[in-house]
Amino acid sequence: LNLEEVSKARQLFSNELEKLMNVNVSKADASNIGTKASIAEKESAPRPLMADGDDIPDDCERAYEVEFQGATPKLLVGLQFPKVKRIWYNSTTQLHEEVDMWEHVLRTVSEKLI
């Protein structure tokens, strides 16, 4: 990264840190980029809404939705993607298609998990 990119990244991090602190997340927790959360209690573990054998729907995001049972986690962090399109190679149809950024990320992560 060059100096300009580092400055921009630091400013973005600072903005996100401030947003988390505004909703009562401690500064130590919000600024710790190495934190990985896990759910220790079995009764509060996420349960997929779709069964393993179900076909993936057209709105593939629904295939990854989960339902929590038990206590709600203390902190949930969402991701926000820019409204841009990316080119995706569909190996089934052997064609390139244009998809939204969030869908491109979801497909890429899914491929890595398979």
Short mmCIF file of N, CA, C and O in Angstrom, two decimals, residues 80-88 97-105:
data_model
loop_
_atom_site.label_atom_id
_atom_site.label_comp_id
_atom_site.label_asym_id
_atom_site.label_seq_id
_atom_site.Cartn_x
_atom_site.Cartn_y
_atom_site.Cartn_z
N GLN A 80 -21.32 -4.22 4.49
CA GLN A 80 -21.96 -3.36 3.51
C GLN A 80 -21.08 -3.35 2.27
O GLN A 80 -19.89 -3.11 2.34
N PHE A 81 -21.68 -3.64 1.12
CA PHE A 81 -20.94 -3.70 -0.13
C PHE A 81 -21.32 -2.54 -1.03
O PHE A 81 -22.47 -2.11 -1.04
N PRO A 82 -20.36 -2.06 -1.81
CA PRO A 82 -20.69 -0.98 -2.76
C PRO A 82 -21.63 -1.50 -3.84
O PRO A 82 -21.63 -2.70 -4.15
N LYS A 83 -22.44 -0.62 -4.41
CA LYS A 83 -23.38 -1.02 -5.45
C LYS A 83 -22.67 -1.01 -6.79
O LYS A 83 -22.88 -0.14 -7.62
N VAL A 84 -21.81 -2.01 -6.96
CA VAL A 84 -21.07 -2.16 -8.22
C VAL A 84 -21.29 -3.58 -8.73
O VAL A 84 -21.69 -4.47 -7.99
N LYS A 85 -21.04 -3.77 -9.98
CA LYS A 85 -21.17 -5.09 -10.60
C LYS A 85 -19.79 -5.70 -10.78
O LYS A 85 -18.80 -5.00 -10.97
N ARG A 86 -19.72 -7.02 -10.71
CA ARG A 86 -18.48 -7.76 -10.95
C ARG A 86 -18.78 -8.84 -11.98
O ARG A 86 -19.90 -9.31 -12.11
N ILE A 87 -17.75 -9.25 -12.68
CA ILE A 87 -17.91 -10.32 -13.67
C ILE A 87 -17.66 -11.65 -12.98
O ILE A 87 -16.67 -11.84 -12.29
N TRP A 88 -18.59 -12.57 -13.17
CA TRP A 88 -18.52 -13.90 -12.57
C TRP A 88 -18.51 -14.94 -13.67
O TRP A 88 -19.34 -14.90 -14.58
N GLU A 97 -20.99 -13.74 -16.43
CA GLU A 97 -22.20 -12.97 -16.16
C GLU A 97 -21.87 -11.84 -15.19
O GLU A 97 -20.94 -11.94 -14.40
N GLU A 98 -22.65 -10.80 -15.26
CA GLU A 98 -22.46 -9.65 -14.39
C GLU A 98 -23.35 -9.81 -13.16
O GLU A 98 -24.56 -10.04 -13.29
N VAL A 99 -22.75 -9.74 -11.98
CA VAL A 99 -23.50 -9.89 -10.73
C VAL A 99 -23.16 -8.75 -9.78
O VAL A 99 -22.13 -8.10 -9.92
N ASP A 100 -24.03 -8.50 -8.80
CA ASP A 100 -23.77 -7.49 -7.78
C ASP A 100 -22.57 -7.92 -6.93
O ASP A 100 -22.27 -9.11 -6.80
N MET A 101 -21.90 -6.95 -6.35
CA MET A 101 -20.71 -7.22 -5.54
C MET A 101 -21.00 -8.20 -4.42
O MET A 101 -20.24 -9.13 -4.18
N TRP A 102 -22.12 -8.03 -3.70
CA TRP A 102 -22.42 -8.92 -2.57
C TRP A 102 -22.58 -10.36 -3.05
O TRP A 102 -22.16 -11.30 -2.37
N GLU A 103 -23.17 -10.53 -4.22
CA GLU A 103 -23.37 -11.87 -4.75
C GLU A 103 -22.04 -12.48 -5.19
O GLU A 103 -21.79 -13.68 -5.00
N HIS A 104 -21.17 -11.67 -5.74
CA HIS A 104 -19.83 -12.14 -6.14
C HIS A 104 -19.06 -12.63 -4.91
O HIS A 104 -18.45 -13.70 -4.94
N VAL A 105 -19.11 -11.85 -3.83
CA VAL A 105 -18.42 -12.24 -2.59
C VAL A 105 -19.02 -13.53 -2.04
O VAL A 105 -18.29 -14.45 -1.65
#
